[in-house]
Amino acid sequence: MDNPNTLLAIRLETLLPKVMRALFNPDPEDPMTDLPMAQLRMVRLLTNRDYTVSELSEEFNLSMSACTQMVNRLETMGLVTRRGDEGDRRIRHVTLSEKGKRQMQDRHQRRVARAEKVLDSLPEGMSEQVVSALEALVAATSGRVSGADSVATTAELEQALPSTPPYSPTG
């Protein structure tokens, strides 16, 4: 191996899924756990701002029809609402409903509490080091994953992490 970081990269690739599983395994009390991946991705994206159906279609690389069907399902569940555009009646804005906002906020609070317990179990001073190291890692990847892609990655990690890593450097 020519690059001294190759072994560290192998360790990182093995460790990150384990950390994500430990911190963010599906919570049986979280009603969002049962959402299909694509719907969870859309709800997560809508936590940041409202989108038009057209914008959602572009973000998720879906046809307008497929996107509208997904929005319809989320609306039926009471997680999103649609409203018309004041300037153009053909445009529909999609936003999280109060129920959707509340469920996402509850989910966030449970996840923060779980992470807090883990950080509390580390030796004094190490919590700050761990979080700072992860922030540096995110900064080093800046610009490579953004927008719907980062939301998609997070959603996929949350919902579809394998129970064991596919590769282990120890065999």
Short mmCIF file of N, CA and C in Angstrom, two decimals:
data_model
loop_
_atom_site.label_atom_id
_atom_site.label_comp_id
_atom_site.label_asym_id
_atom_site.label_seq_id
_atom_site.Cartn_x
_atom_site.Cartn_y
_atom_site.Cartn_z
N MET A 1 0.84 -1.18 0.00
CA MET A 1 0.00 0.00 0.00
C MET A 1 0.88 1.24 0.00
N ASP A 2 0.74 2.02 -1.03
CA ASP A 2 1.57 3.20 -1.19
C ASP A 2 1.14 4.34 -0.28
N ASN A 3 -0.14 4.48 -0.07
CA ASN A 3 -0.66 5.58 0.73
C ASN A 3 -0.78 5.16 2.19
N PRO A 4 -0.14 5.89 3.11
CA PRO A 4 -0.21 5.52 4.53
C PRO A 4 -1.63 5.63 5.10
N ASN A 5 -2.50 6.36 4.41
CA ASN A 5 -3.87 6.50 4.91
C ASN A 5 -4.79 5.37 4.47
N THR A 6 -4.30 4.44 3.67
CA THR A 6 -5.15 3.34 3.20
C THR A 6 -5.66 2.50 4.36
N LEU A 7 -4.79 2.13 5.27
CA LEU A 7 -5.24 1.33 6.42
C LEU A 7 -6.21 2.11 7.31
N LEU A 8 -5.95 3.41 7.46
CA LEU A 8 -6.88 4.23 8.23
C LEU A 8 -8.23 4.34 7.52
N ALA A 9 -8.19 4.44 6.20
CA ALA A 9 -9.44 4.50 5.43
C ALA A 9 -10.23 3.20 5.57
N ILE A 10 -9.55 2.08 5.59
CA ILE A 10 -10.22 0.79 5.79
C ILE A 10 -10.87 0.75 7.17
N ARG A 11 -10.14 1.20 8.17
CA ARG A 11 -10.71 1.24 9.54
C ARG A 11 -11.91 2.18 9.60
N LEU A 12 -11.79 3.35 8.96
CA LEU A 12 -12.88 4.32 8.96
C LEU A 12 -14.12 3.75 8.27
N GLU A 13 -13.92 3.10 7.13
CA GLU A 13 -15.03 2.50 6.40
C GLU A 13 -15.74 1.44 7.23
N THR A 14 -15.02 0.77 8.09
CA THR A 14 -15.61 -0.25 8.97
C THR A 14 -16.28 0.39 10.18
N LEU A 15 -15.65 1.44 10.71
CA LEU A 15 -16.16 2.05 11.94
C LEU A 15 -17.41 2.91 11.75
N LEU A 16 -17.46 3.69 10.68
CA LEU A 16 -18.59 4.62 10.52
C LEU A 16 -19.94 3.92 10.49
N PRO A 17 -20.11 2.83 9.74
CA PRO A 17 -21.41 2.15 9.81
C PRO A 17 -21.75 1.63 11.20
N LYS A 18 -20.74 1.16 11.93
CA LYS A 18 -20.98 0.68 13.29
C LYS A 18 -21.46 1.82 14.19
N VAL A 19 -20.82 2.98 14.06
CA VAL A 19 -21.23 4.15 14.85
C VAL A 19 -22.66 4.56 14.49
N MET A 20 -22.94 4.63 13.19
CA MET A 20 -24.29 5.01 12.75
C MET A 20 -25.33 4.03 13.26
N ARG A 21 -25.03 2.73 13.20
CA ARG A 21 -25.97 1.72 13.71
C ARG A 21 -26.19 1.92 15.20
N ALA A 22 -25.11 2.12 15.94
CA ALA A 22 -25.22 2.25 17.39
C ALA A 22 -26.02 3.50 17.78
N LEU A 23 -25.78 4.60 17.08
CA LEU A 23 -26.45 5.85 17.43
C LEU A 23 -27.85 5.97 16.85
N PHE A 24 -28.05 5.47 15.65
CA PHE A 24 -29.29 5.79 14.93
C PHE A 24 -30.04 4.57 14.43
N ASN A 25 -29.94 3.46 15.13
CA ASN A 25 -30.77 2.32 14.78
C ASN A 25 -32.23 2.75 14.82
N PRO A 26 -33.06 2.16 13.99
CA PRO A 26 -34.47 2.54 14.01
C PRO A 26 -35.07 2.42 15.41
N ASP A 27 -35.81 3.43 15.79
CA ASP A 27 -36.44 3.51 17.10
C ASP A 27 -37.88 3.02 16.97
N PRO A 28 -38.26 1.98 17.71
CA PRO A 28 -39.62 1.46 17.58
C PRO A 28 -40.71 2.49 17.90
N GLU A 29 -40.36 3.54 18.63
CA GLU A 29 -41.33 4.58 18.95
C GLU A 29 -41.41 5.66 17.87
N ASP A 30 -40.53 5.58 16.88
CA ASP A 30 -40.48 6.59 15.82
C ASP A 30 -41.41 6.18 14.68
N PRO A 31 -42.50 6.91 14.46
CA PRO A 31 -43.40 6.55 13.36
C PRO A 31 -42.76 6.70 11.99
N MET A 32 -41.66 7.44 11.91
CA MET A 32 -40.98 7.61 10.63
C MET A 32 -40.20 6.35 10.22
N THR A 33 -39.97 5.45 11.16
CA THR A 33 -39.21 4.23 10.88
C THR A 33 -39.87 3.39 9.80
N ASP A 34 -41.19 3.43 9.73
CA ASP A 34 -41.91 2.60 8.76
C ASP A 34 -42.03 3.23 7.38
N LEU A 35 -41.57 4.46 7.23
CA LEU A 35 -41.66 5.11 5.92
C LEU A 35 -40.71 4.45 4.94
N PRO A 36 -41.14 4.27 3.70
CA PRO A 36 -40.20 3.81 2.68
C PRO A 36 -39.08 4.84 2.53
N MET A 37 -37.93 4.37 2.07
CA MET A 37 -36.73 5.20 1.98
C MET A 37 -36.98 6.51 1.23
N ALA A 38 -37.61 6.43 0.09
CA ALA A 38 -37.82 7.63 -0.72
C ALA A 38 -38.68 8.65 0.02
N GLN A 39 -39.69 8.18 0.72
CA GLN A 39 -40.55 9.10 1.47
C GLN A 39 -39.81 9.73 2.64
N LEU A 40 -38.98 8.94 3.33
CA LEU A 40 -38.19 9.50 4.43
C LEU A 40 -37.22 10.55 3.89
N ARG A 41 -36.63 10.28 2.74
CA ARG A 41 -35.73 11.26 2.13
C ARG A 41 -36.46 12.57 1.86
N MET A 42 -37.68 12.47 1.35
CA MET A 42 -38.43 13.68 1.02
C MET A 42 -38.81 14.44 2.30
N VAL A 43 -39.25 13.73 3.31
CA VAL A 43 -39.61 14.40 4.57
C VAL A 43 -38.39 15.09 5.17
N ARG A 44 -37.25 14.41 5.16
CA ARG A 44 -36.03 15.02 5.69
C ARG A 44 -35.67 16.28 4.93
N LEU A 45 -35.79 16.23 3.60
CA LEU A 45 -35.48 17.40 2.79
C LEU A 45 -36.43 18.55 3.12
N LEU A 46 -37.69 18.25 3.35
CA LEU A 46 -38.68 19.29 3.64
C LEU A 46 -38.52 19.90 5.03
N THR A 47 -37.69 19.32 5.88
CA THR A 47 -37.45 19.93 7.19
C THR A 47 -36.65 21.22 7.05
N ASN A 48 -35.95 21.37 5.93
CA ASN A 48 -35.11 22.55 5.73
C ASN A 48 -35.86 23.73 5.13
N ARG A 49 -36.80 23.44 4.22
CA ARG A 49 -37.56 24.51 3.58
C ARG A 49 -38.68 23.89 2.76
N ASP A 50 -39.58 24.74 2.26
CA ASP A 50 -40.62 24.30 1.34
C ASP A 50 -40.03 24.11 -0.04
N TYR A 51 -40.63 23.23 -0.82
CA TYR A 51 -40.24 22.98 -2.20
C TYR A 51 -41.49 22.95 -3.06
N THR A 52 -41.33 23.25 -4.32
CA THR A 52 -42.41 22.99 -5.27
C THR A 52 -42.29 21.53 -5.68
N VAL A 53 -43.37 20.99 -6.21
CA VAL A 53 -43.33 19.61 -6.69
C VAL A 53 -42.26 19.48 -7.79
N SER A 54 -42.15 20.49 -8.60
CA SER A 54 -41.15 20.49 -9.66
C SER A 54 -39.73 20.44 -9.08
N GLU A 55 -39.47 21.22 -8.05
CA GLU A 55 -38.15 21.21 -7.41
C GLU A 55 -37.85 19.85 -6.78
N LEU A 56 -38.86 19.26 -6.13
CA LEU A 56 -38.68 17.93 -5.55
C LEU A 56 -38.38 16.90 -6.62
N SER A 57 -39.09 17.03 -7.73
CA SER A 57 -38.88 16.12 -8.85
C SER A 57 -37.42 16.20 -9.33
N GLU A 58 -36.90 17.40 -9.43
CA GLU A 58 -35.50 17.58 -9.85
C GLU A 58 -34.53 17.07 -8.80
N GLU A 59 -34.78 17.41 -7.53
CA GLU A 59 -33.88 16.99 -6.45
C GLU A 59 -33.73 15.47 -6.38
N PHE A 60 -34.85 14.77 -6.59
CA PHE A 60 -34.84 13.31 -6.45
C PHE A 60 -34.77 12.58 -7.78
N ASN A 61 -34.61 13.35 -8.86
CA ASN A 61 -34.51 12.76 -10.19
C ASN A 61 -35.70 11.83 -10.46
N LEU A 62 -36.89 12.33 -10.17
CA LEU A 62 -38.13 11.60 -10.40
C LEU A 62 -38.95 12.32 -11.46
N SER A 63 -39.80 11.58 -12.13
CA SER A 63 -40.74 12.22 -13.03
C SER A 63 -41.73 13.02 -12.19
N MET A 64 -42.35 14.00 -12.79
CA MET A 64 -43.34 14.79 -12.06
C MET A 64 -44.46 13.89 -11.54
N SER A 65 -44.86 12.91 -12.33
CA SER A 65 -45.92 11.98 -11.92
C SER A 65 -45.52 11.18 -10.69
N ALA A 66 -44.32 10.62 -10.70
CA ALA A 66 -43.84 9.83 -9.57
C ALA A 66 -43.70 10.70 -8.33
N CYS A 67 -43.21 11.91 -8.51
CA CYS A 67 -43.05 12.83 -7.39
C CYS A 67 -44.42 13.20 -6.81
N THR A 68 -45.37 13.49 -7.68
CA THR A 68 -46.72 13.84 -7.23
C THR A 68 -47.33 12.68 -6.45
N GLN A 69 -47.13 11.45 -6.92
CA GLN A 69 -47.65 10.29 -6.20
C GLN A 69 -47.04 10.18 -4.81
N MET A 70 -45.74 10.43 -4.71
CA MET A 70 -45.09 10.36 -3.40
C MET A 70 -45.63 11.45 -2.48
N VAL A 71 -45.77 12.65 -3.00
CA VAL A 71 -46.33 13.75 -2.20
C VAL A 71 -47.76 13.39 -1.78
N ASN A 72 -48.53 12.79 -2.69
CA ASN A 72 -49.89 12.37 -2.34
C ASN A 72 -49.90 11.42 -1.16
N ARG A 73 -48.98 10.44 -1.17
CA ARG A 73 -48.92 9.48 -0.07
C ARG A 73 -48.56 10.17 1.25
N LEU A 74 -47.58 11.07 1.19
CA LEU A 74 -47.18 11.79 2.41
C LEU A 74 -48.31 12.70 2.90
N GLU A 75 -49.05 13.27 1.96
CA GLU A 75 -50.18 14.13 2.33
C GLU A 75 -51.29 13.29 2.97
N THR A 76 -51.55 12.11 2.44
CA THR A 76 -52.55 11.20 3.00
C THR A 76 -52.19 10.81 4.44
N MET A 77 -50.90 10.65 4.69
CA MET A 77 -50.43 10.32 6.04
C MET A 77 -50.45 11.53 6.97
N GLY A 78 -50.70 12.70 6.42
CA GLY A 78 -50.74 13.91 7.22
C GLY A 78 -49.38 14.52 7.50
N LEU A 79 -48.35 14.11 6.76
CA LEU A 79 -46.99 14.59 7.02
C LEU A 79 -46.64 15.85 6.24
N VAL A 80 -47.31 16.07 5.11
CA VAL A 80 -47.05 17.27 4.31
C VAL A 80 -48.38 17.91 3.91
N THR A 81 -48.27 19.16 3.54
CA THR A 81 -49.42 19.88 2.97
C THR A 81 -48.96 20.54 1.69
N ARG A 82 -49.93 20.85 0.84
CA ARG A 82 -49.66 21.56 -0.40
C ARG A 82 -50.46 22.85 -0.40
N ARG A 83 -49.86 23.85 -1.00
CA ARG A 83 -50.59 25.11 -1.17
C ARG A 83 -50.22 25.67 -2.54
N GLY A 84 -51.15 26.41 -3.08
CA GLY A 84 -50.93 27.01 -4.38
C GLY A 84 -49.99 28.19 -4.31
N ASP A 85 -49.49 28.56 -5.46
CA ASP A 85 -48.61 29.72 -5.58
C ASP A 85 -49.47 30.94 -5.89
N GLU A 86 -49.21 32.03 -5.21
CA GLU A 86 -50.01 33.24 -5.43
C GLU A 86 -49.88 33.78 -6.84
N GLY A 87 -48.72 33.62 -7.46
CA GLY A 87 -48.48 34.17 -8.78
C GLY A 87 -48.80 33.23 -9.93
N ASP A 88 -48.85 31.90 -9.66
CA ASP A 88 -49.07 30.94 -10.73
C ASP A 88 -49.85 29.75 -10.17
N ARG A 89 -51.09 29.62 -10.56
CA ARG A 89 -51.97 28.59 -10.01
C ARG A 89 -51.51 27.18 -10.36
N ARG A 90 -50.64 27.02 -11.36
CA ARG A 90 -50.15 25.70 -11.73
C ARG A 90 -49.09 25.18 -10.76
N ILE A 91 -48.47 26.06 -10.02
CA ILE A 91 -47.38 25.68 -9.11
C ILE A 91 -47.96 25.31 -7.75
N ARG A 92 -47.47 24.17 -7.20
CA ARG A 92 -47.89 23.72 -5.88
C ARG A 92 -46.65 23.67 -4.98
N HIS A 93 -46.75 24.29 -3.81
CA HIS A 93 -45.67 24.26 -2.83
C HIS A 93 -45.97 23.15 -1.82
N VAL A 94 -44.93 22.41 -1.47
CA VAL A 94 -45.06 21.32 -0.51
C VAL A 94 -44.30 21.70 0.74
N THR A 95 -44.93 21.52 1.88
CA THR A 95 -44.30 21.85 3.16
C THR A 95 -44.65 20.77 4.17
N LEU A 96 -43.84 20.65 5.20
CA LEU A 96 -44.20 19.72 6.27
C LEU A 96 -45.42 20.26 6.99
N SER A 97 -46.33 19.36 7.31
CA SER A 97 -47.50 19.74 8.10
C SER A 97 -47.06 19.89 9.56
N GLU A 98 -47.95 20.35 10.39
CA GLU A 98 -47.62 20.43 11.83
C GLU A 98 -47.30 19.05 12.37
N LYS A 99 -48.06 18.04 11.94
CA LYS A 99 -47.79 16.66 12.37
C LYS A 99 -46.40 16.24 11.91
N GLY A 100 -46.05 16.52 10.66
CA GLY A 100 -44.73 16.17 10.14
C GLY A 100 -43.62 16.87 10.90
N LYS A 101 -43.81 18.16 11.16
CA LYS A 101 -42.80 18.92 11.93
C LYS A 101 -42.65 18.33 13.33
N ARG A 102 -43.77 18.03 13.97
CA ARG A 102 -43.73 17.48 15.33
C ARG A 102 -43.03 16.13 15.35
N GLN A 103 -43.35 15.26 14.38
CA GLN A 103 -42.71 13.94 14.35
C GLN A 103 -41.22 14.05 14.08
N MET A 104 -40.83 14.95 13.19
CA MET A 104 -39.41 15.12 12.92
C MET A 104 -38.69 15.73 14.11
N GLN A 105 -39.34 16.66 14.81
CA GLN A 105 -38.73 17.25 16.00
C GLN A 105 -38.60 16.21 17.11
N ASP A 106 -39.63 15.41 17.32
CA ASP A 106 -39.55 14.34 18.33
C ASP A 106 -38.44 13.35 17.99
N ARG A 107 -38.35 13.03 16.74
CA ARG A 107 -37.31 12.11 16.27
C ARG A 107 -35.93 12.69 16.54
N HIS A 108 -35.77 13.97 16.21
CA HIS A 108 -34.50 14.65 16.45
C HIS A 108 -34.14 14.63 17.94
N GLN A 109 -35.09 14.91 18.79
CA GLN A 109 -34.82 14.94 20.23
C GLN A 109 -34.42 13.57 20.76
N ARG A 110 -35.09 12.51 20.30
CA ARG A 110 -34.72 11.15 20.74
C ARG A 110 -33.32 10.80 20.27
N ARG A 111 -32.98 11.20 19.05
CA ARG A 111 -31.67 10.88 18.50
C ARG A 111 -30.56 11.67 19.22
N VAL A 112 -30.83 12.91 19.55
CA VAL A 112 -29.86 13.71 20.31
C VAL A 112 -29.65 13.09 21.69
N ALA A 113 -30.73 12.67 22.32
CA ALA A 113 -30.62 12.05 23.66
C ALA A 113 -29.78 10.78 23.59
N ARG A 114 -29.96 9.98 22.53
CA ARG A 114 -29.17 8.76 22.38
C ARG A 114 -27.69 9.10 22.19
N ALA A 115 -27.41 10.10 21.35
CA ALA A 115 -26.01 10.50 21.13
C ALA A 115 -25.41 11.08 22.41
N GLU A 116 -26.21 11.82 23.16
CA GLU A 116 -25.72 12.40 24.41
C GLU A 116 -25.30 11.32 25.39
N LYS A 117 -26.06 10.25 25.49
CA LYS A 117 -25.69 9.14 26.38
C LYS A 117 -24.36 8.54 25.99
N VAL A 118 -24.16 8.38 24.68
CA VAL A 118 -22.89 7.81 24.21
C VAL A 118 -21.75 8.76 24.54
N LEU A 119 -21.92 10.04 24.25
CA LEU A 119 -20.87 11.02 24.54
C LEU A 119 -20.58 11.10 26.03
N ASP A 120 -21.62 10.99 26.87
CA ASP A 120 -21.45 11.02 28.32
C ASP A 120 -20.62 9.83 28.82
N SER A 121 -20.61 8.74 28.06
CA SER A 121 -19.88 7.55 28.49
C SER A 121 -18.39 7.61 28.16
N LEU A 122 -18.00 8.60 27.35
CA LEU A 122 -16.58 8.73 26.99
C LEU A 122 -15.80 9.41 28.10
N PRO A 123 -14.49 9.16 28.17
CA PRO A 123 -13.66 9.85 29.17
C PRO A 123 -13.72 11.37 28.97
N GLU A 124 -13.51 12.09 30.05
CA GLU A 124 -13.60 13.55 30.02
C GLU A 124 -12.69 14.12 28.92
N GLY A 125 -13.23 15.04 28.16
CA GLY A 125 -12.48 15.69 27.09
C GLY A 125 -12.54 14.97 25.76
N MET A 126 -12.85 13.68 25.78
CA MET A 126 -12.85 12.93 24.53
C MET A 126 -14.07 13.25 23.67
N SER A 127 -15.18 13.58 24.28
CA SER A 127 -16.39 13.91 23.50
C SER A 127 -16.10 15.05 22.54
N GLU A 128 -15.46 16.09 23.03
CA GLU A 128 -15.13 17.24 22.19
C GLU A 128 -14.18 16.82 21.07
N GLN A 129 -13.20 15.97 21.38
CA GLN A 129 -12.26 15.50 20.37
C GLN A 129 -12.96 14.70 19.27
N VAL A 130 -13.87 13.83 19.67
CA VAL A 130 -14.60 13.00 18.70
C VAL A 130 -15.43 13.87 17.78
N VAL A 131 -16.19 14.79 18.36
CA VAL A 131 -17.05 15.65 17.55
C VAL A 131 -16.20 16.56 16.66
N SER A 132 -15.13 17.10 17.18
CA SER A 132 -14.23 17.95 16.36
C SER A 132 -13.62 17.16 15.21
N ALA A 133 -13.24 15.93 15.47
CA ALA A 133 -12.67 15.09 14.41
C ALA A 133 -13.71 14.81 13.33
N LEU A 134 -14.94 14.55 13.72
CA LEU A 134 -16.00 14.31 12.74
C LEU A 134 -16.30 15.58 11.95
N GLU A 135 -16.28 16.73 12.60
CA GLU A 135 -16.48 18.00 11.89
C GLU A 135 -15.37 18.22 10.86
N ALA A 136 -14.14 17.88 11.23
CA ALA A 136 -13.02 18.02 10.29
C ALA A 136 -13.19 17.06 9.12
N LEU A 137 -13.68 15.86 9.40
CA LEU A 137 -13.92 14.89 8.34
C LEU A 137 -15.00 15.39 7.38
N VAL A 138 -16.07 15.96 7.91
CA VAL A 138 -17.12 16.53 7.07
C VAL A 138 -16.57 17.68 6.24
N ALA A 139 -15.77 18.54 6.87
CA ALA A 139 -15.18 19.66 6.14
C ALA A 139 -14.28 19.17 5.00
N ALA A 140 -13.57 18.08 5.23
CA ALA A 140 -12.68 17.54 4.21
C ALA A 140 -13.47 16.96 3.02
N THR A 141 -14.71 16.58 3.25
CA THR A 141 -15.54 16.05 2.17
C THR A 141 -16.46 17.11 1.59
N SER A 142 -16.33 18.34 2.05
CA SER A 142 -17.21 19.43 1.64
C SER A 142 -17.31 19.54 0.13
N GLY A 143 -18.54 19.68 -0.34
CA GLY A 143 -18.77 19.84 -1.75
C GLY A 143 -18.93 18.54 -2.50
N ARG A 144 -18.63 17.43 -1.87
CA ARG A 144 -18.76 16.14 -2.56
C ARG A 144 -20.16 15.57 -2.44
N VAL A 145 -20.83 15.87 -1.34
CA VAL A 145 -22.20 15.41 -1.12
C VAL A 145 -22.98 16.59 -0.58
N SER A 146 -24.05 16.96 -1.26
CA SER A 146 -24.84 18.10 -0.80
C SER A 146 -26.29 17.93 -1.20
N GLY A 147 -27.13 18.81 -0.69
CA GLY A 147 -28.54 18.85 -1.06
C GLY A 147 -29.24 17.54 -0.81
N ALA A 148 -30.03 17.11 -1.78
CA ALA A 148 -30.79 15.88 -1.65
C ALA A 148 -29.86 14.68 -1.49
N ASP A 149 -28.64 14.73 -2.08
CA ASP A 149 -27.72 13.62 -1.95
C ASP A 149 -27.34 13.40 -0.50
N SER A 150 -27.06 14.48 0.25
CA SER A 150 -26.68 14.30 1.66
C SER A 150 -27.88 13.83 2.46
N VAL A 151 -29.06 14.32 2.13
CA VAL A 151 -30.28 13.86 2.81
C VAL A 151 -30.49 12.39 2.49
N ALA A 152 -30.29 12.02 1.25
CA ALA A 152 -30.46 10.63 0.85
C ALA A 152 -29.47 9.74 1.59
N THR A 153 -28.23 10.16 1.66
CA THR A 153 -27.21 9.38 2.34
C THR A 153 -27.58 9.18 3.80
N THR A 154 -27.99 10.24 4.46
CA THR A 154 -28.38 10.15 5.86
C THR A 154 -29.56 9.21 6.02
N ALA A 155 -30.58 9.37 5.20
CA ALA A 155 -31.77 8.51 5.29
C ALA A 155 -31.41 7.05 5.06
N GLU A 156 -30.57 6.81 4.06
CA GLU A 156 -30.19 5.44 3.77
C GLU A 156 -29.39 4.83 4.91
N LEU A 157 -28.51 5.62 5.49
CA LEU A 157 -27.75 5.11 6.63
C LEU A 157 -28.66 4.81 7.80
N GLU A 158 -29.65 5.67 8.01
CA GLU A 158 -30.56 5.46 9.12
C GLU A 158 -31.41 4.22 8.96
N GLN A 159 -31.91 4.01 7.75
CA GLN A 159 -32.90 2.96 7.53
C GLN A 159 -32.31 1.65 7.03
N ALA A 160 -31.18 1.68 6.39
CA ALA A 160 -30.75 0.48 5.67
C ALA A 160 -29.34 0.04 6.00
N LEU A 161 -28.86 0.36 7.16
CA LEU A 161 -27.52 -0.10 7.51
C LEU A 161 -27.52 -1.61 7.67
N PRO A 162 -26.54 -2.29 7.10
CA PRO A 162 -26.49 -3.73 7.31
C PRO A 162 -26.17 -4.03 8.76
N SER A 163 -26.59 -5.19 9.22
CA SER A 163 -26.33 -5.54 10.63
C SER A 163 -24.86 -5.80 10.88
N THR A 164 -24.13 -6.19 9.86
CA THR A 164 -22.68 -6.35 9.99
C THR A 164 -22.03 -5.71 8.76
N PRO A 165 -20.86 -5.13 8.93
CA PRO A 165 -20.22 -4.48 7.79
C PRO A 165 -19.90 -5.53 6.71
N PRO A 166 -20.00 -5.15 5.43
CA PRO A 166 -19.71 -6.10 4.37
C PRO A 166 -18.24 -6.48 4.28
N TYR A 167 -17.38 -5.66 4.87
CA TYR A 167 -15.95 -5.92 4.77
C TYR A 167 -15.31 -5.68 6.12
N SER A 168 -14.41 -6.56 6.50
CA SER A 168 -13.68 -6.38 7.75
C SER A 168 -12.20 -6.57 7.45
N PRO A 169 -11.36 -5.61 7.87
CA PRO A 169 -9.93 -5.72 7.57
C PRO A 169 -9.28 -6.90 8.28
N THR A 170 -9.94 -7.46 9.28
CA THR A 170 -9.38 -8.60 10.02
C THR A 170 -9.87 -9.93 9.47
N GLY A 171 -10.63 -9.88 8.37
CA GLY A 171 -11.07 -11.12 7.75
C GLY A 171 -12.51 -11.27 7.89
#
